[in-house]
Tab-separated table of N, CA and C in Angstrom:
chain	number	residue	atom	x	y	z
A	10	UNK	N	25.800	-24.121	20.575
A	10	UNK	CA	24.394	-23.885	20.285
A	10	UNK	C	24.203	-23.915	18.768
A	11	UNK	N	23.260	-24.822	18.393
A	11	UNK	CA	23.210	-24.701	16.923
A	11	UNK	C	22.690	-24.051	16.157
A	12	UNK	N	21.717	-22.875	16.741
A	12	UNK	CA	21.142	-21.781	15.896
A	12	UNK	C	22.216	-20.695	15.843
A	13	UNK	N	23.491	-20.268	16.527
A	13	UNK	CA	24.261	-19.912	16.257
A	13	UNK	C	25.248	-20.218	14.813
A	14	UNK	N	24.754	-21.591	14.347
A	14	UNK	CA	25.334	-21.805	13.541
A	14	UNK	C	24.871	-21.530	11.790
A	15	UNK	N	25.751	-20.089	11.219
A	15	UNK	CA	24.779	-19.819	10.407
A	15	UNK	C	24.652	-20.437	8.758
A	16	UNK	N	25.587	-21.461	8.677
A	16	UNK	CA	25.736	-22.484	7.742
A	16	UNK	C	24.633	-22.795	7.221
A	17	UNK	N	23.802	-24.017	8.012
A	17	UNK	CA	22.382	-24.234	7.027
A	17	UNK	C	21.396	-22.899	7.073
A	18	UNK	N	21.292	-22.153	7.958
A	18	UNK	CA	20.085	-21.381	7.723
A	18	UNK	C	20.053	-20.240	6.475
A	19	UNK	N	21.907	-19.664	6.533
A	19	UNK	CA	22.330	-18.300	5.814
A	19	UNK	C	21.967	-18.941	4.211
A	20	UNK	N	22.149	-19.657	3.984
A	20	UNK	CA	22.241	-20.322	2.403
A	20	UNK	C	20.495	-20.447	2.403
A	21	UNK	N	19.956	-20.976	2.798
A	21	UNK	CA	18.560	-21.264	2.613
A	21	UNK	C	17.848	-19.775	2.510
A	22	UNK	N	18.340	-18.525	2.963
A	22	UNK	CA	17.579	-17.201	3.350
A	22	UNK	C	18.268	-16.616	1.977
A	23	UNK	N	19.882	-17.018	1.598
A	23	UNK	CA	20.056	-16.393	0.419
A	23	UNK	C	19.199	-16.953	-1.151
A	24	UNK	N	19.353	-18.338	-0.649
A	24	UNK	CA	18.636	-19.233	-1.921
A	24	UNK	C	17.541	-18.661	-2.177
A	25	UNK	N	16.425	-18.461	-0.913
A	25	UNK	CA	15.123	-17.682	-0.745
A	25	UNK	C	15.283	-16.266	-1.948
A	26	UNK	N	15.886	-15.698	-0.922
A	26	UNK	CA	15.964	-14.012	-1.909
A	26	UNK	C	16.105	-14.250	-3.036
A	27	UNK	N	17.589	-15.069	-3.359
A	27	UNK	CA	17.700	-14.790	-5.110
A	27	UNK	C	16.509	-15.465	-5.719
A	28	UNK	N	15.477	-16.185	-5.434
A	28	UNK	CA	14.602	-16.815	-5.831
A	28	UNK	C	13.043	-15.919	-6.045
A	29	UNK	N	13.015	-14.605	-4.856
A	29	UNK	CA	12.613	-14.408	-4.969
A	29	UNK	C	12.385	-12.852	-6.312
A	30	UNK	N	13.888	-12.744	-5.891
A	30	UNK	CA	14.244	-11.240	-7.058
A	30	UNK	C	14.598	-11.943	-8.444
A	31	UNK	N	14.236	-13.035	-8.760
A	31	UNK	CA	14.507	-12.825	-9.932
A	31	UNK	C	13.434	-13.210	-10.730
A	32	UNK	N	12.459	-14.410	-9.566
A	32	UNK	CA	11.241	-14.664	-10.050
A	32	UNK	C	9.745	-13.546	-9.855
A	33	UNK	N	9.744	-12.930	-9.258
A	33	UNK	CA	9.228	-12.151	-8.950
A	33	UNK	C	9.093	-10.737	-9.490
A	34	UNK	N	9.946	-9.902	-9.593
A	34	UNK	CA	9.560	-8.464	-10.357
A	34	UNK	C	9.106	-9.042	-11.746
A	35	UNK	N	9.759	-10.101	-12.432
A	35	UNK	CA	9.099	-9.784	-13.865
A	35	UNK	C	7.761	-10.201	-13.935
A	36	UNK	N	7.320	-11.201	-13.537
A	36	UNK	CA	5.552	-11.221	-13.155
A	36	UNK	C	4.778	-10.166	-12.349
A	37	UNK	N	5.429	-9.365	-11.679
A	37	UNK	CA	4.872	-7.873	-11.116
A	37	UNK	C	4.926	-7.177	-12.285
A	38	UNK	N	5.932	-6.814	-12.802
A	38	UNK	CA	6.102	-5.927	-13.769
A	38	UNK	C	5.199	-6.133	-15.395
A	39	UNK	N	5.169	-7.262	-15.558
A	39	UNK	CA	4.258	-7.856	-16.865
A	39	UNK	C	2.590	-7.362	-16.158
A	40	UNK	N	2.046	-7.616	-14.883
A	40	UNK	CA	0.808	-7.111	-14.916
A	40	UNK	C	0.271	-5.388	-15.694
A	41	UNK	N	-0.935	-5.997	-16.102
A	41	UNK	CA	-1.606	-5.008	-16.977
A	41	UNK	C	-2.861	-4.701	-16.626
A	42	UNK	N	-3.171	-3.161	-16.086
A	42	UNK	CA	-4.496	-2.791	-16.073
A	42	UNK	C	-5.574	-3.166	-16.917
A	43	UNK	N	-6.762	-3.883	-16.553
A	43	UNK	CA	-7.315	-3.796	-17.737
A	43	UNK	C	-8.263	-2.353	-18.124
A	44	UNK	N	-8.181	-1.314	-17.225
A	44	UNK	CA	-8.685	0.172	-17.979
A	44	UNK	C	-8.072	0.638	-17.807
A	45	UNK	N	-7.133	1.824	-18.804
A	45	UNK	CA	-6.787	2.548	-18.561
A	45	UNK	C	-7.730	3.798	-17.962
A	46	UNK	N	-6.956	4.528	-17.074
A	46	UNK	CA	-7.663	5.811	-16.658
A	46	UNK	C	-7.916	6.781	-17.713
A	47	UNK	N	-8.767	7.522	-18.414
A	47	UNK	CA	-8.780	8.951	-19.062
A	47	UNK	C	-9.071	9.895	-18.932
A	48	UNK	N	-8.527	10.831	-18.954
A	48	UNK	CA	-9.000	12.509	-18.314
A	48	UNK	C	-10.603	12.812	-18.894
A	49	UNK	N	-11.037	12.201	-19.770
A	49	UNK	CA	-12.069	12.624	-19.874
A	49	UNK	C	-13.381	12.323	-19.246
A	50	UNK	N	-12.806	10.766	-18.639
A	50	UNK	CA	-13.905	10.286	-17.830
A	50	UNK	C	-13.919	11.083	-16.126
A	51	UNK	N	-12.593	11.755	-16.117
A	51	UNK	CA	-12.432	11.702	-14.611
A	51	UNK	C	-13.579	12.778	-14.407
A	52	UNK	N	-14.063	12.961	-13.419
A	52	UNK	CA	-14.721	13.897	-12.257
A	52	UNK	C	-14.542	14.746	-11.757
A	53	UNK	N	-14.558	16.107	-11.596
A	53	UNK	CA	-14.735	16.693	-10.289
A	53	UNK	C	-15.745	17.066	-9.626
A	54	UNK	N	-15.574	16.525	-8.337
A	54	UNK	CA	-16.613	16.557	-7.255
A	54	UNK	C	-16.572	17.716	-6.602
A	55	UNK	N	-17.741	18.278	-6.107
A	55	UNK	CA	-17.653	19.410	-5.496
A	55	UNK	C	-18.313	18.610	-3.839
A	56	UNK	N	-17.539	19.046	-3.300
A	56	UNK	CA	-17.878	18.254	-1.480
A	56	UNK	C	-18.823	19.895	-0.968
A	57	UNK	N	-19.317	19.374	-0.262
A	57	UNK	CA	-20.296	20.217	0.146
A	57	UNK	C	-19.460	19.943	1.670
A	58	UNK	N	-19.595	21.354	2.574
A	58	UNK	CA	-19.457	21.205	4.086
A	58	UNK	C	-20.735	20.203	4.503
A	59	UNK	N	-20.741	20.015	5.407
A	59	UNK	CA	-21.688	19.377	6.695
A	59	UNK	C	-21.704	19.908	7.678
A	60	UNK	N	-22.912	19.993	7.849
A	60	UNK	CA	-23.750	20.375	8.841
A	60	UNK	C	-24.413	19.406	10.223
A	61	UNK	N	-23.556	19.752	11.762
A	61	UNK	CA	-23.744	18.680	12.517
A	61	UNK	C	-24.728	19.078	13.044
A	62	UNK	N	-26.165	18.641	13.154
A	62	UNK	CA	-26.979	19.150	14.158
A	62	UNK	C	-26.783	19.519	16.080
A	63	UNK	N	-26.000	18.315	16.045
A	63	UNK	CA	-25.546	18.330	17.206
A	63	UNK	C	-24.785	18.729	18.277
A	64	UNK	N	-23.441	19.436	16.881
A	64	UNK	CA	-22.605	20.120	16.884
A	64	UNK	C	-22.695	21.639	17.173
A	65	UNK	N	-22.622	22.098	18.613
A	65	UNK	CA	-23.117	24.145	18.431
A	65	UNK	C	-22.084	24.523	18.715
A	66	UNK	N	-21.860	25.473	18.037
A	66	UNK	CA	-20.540	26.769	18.555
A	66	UNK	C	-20.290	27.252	19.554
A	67	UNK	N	-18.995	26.548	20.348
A	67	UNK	CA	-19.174	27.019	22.060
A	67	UNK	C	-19.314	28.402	22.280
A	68	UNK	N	-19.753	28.169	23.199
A	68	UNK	CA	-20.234	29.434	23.837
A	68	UNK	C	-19.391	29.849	25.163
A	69	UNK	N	-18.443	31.045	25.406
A	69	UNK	CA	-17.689	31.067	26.886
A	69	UNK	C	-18.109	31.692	27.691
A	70	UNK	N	-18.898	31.536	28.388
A	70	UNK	CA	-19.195	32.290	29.597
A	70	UNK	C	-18.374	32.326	31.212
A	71	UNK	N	-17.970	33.871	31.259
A	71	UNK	CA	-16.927	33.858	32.589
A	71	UNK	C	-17.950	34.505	33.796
């Protein structure tokens, strides 16, 4: 059976990888935010609960 045979495929999957680790992180790694974040811009939000109209507090009656 020739997919048993791992000659042509194993070399093509290694060629792949090293192709991909060596071309790859340094163009990941060179990307640059263009804003930095600053504490002074950040926010805090105050969330308010919600209120479901629909929603009532069961009630158990035995």
């Amino acid at each position: 059976m020739p997919q048993l045979n791992p000659t042509p495929w194993f070399a093509i999957l290694l060629f792949s990888w090293l192709v991909f680790l060596t071309i790859l992180p340094p163009k990941v790694l060179a990307h640059t935010f263009p804003n930095e974040p600053n504490p002074e811009t950040t926010k805090t939000s105050k969330a308010q609960p919600w209120t479901w109209p629909w929603q009532e507090t069961p009630s158990i009656s035995l």
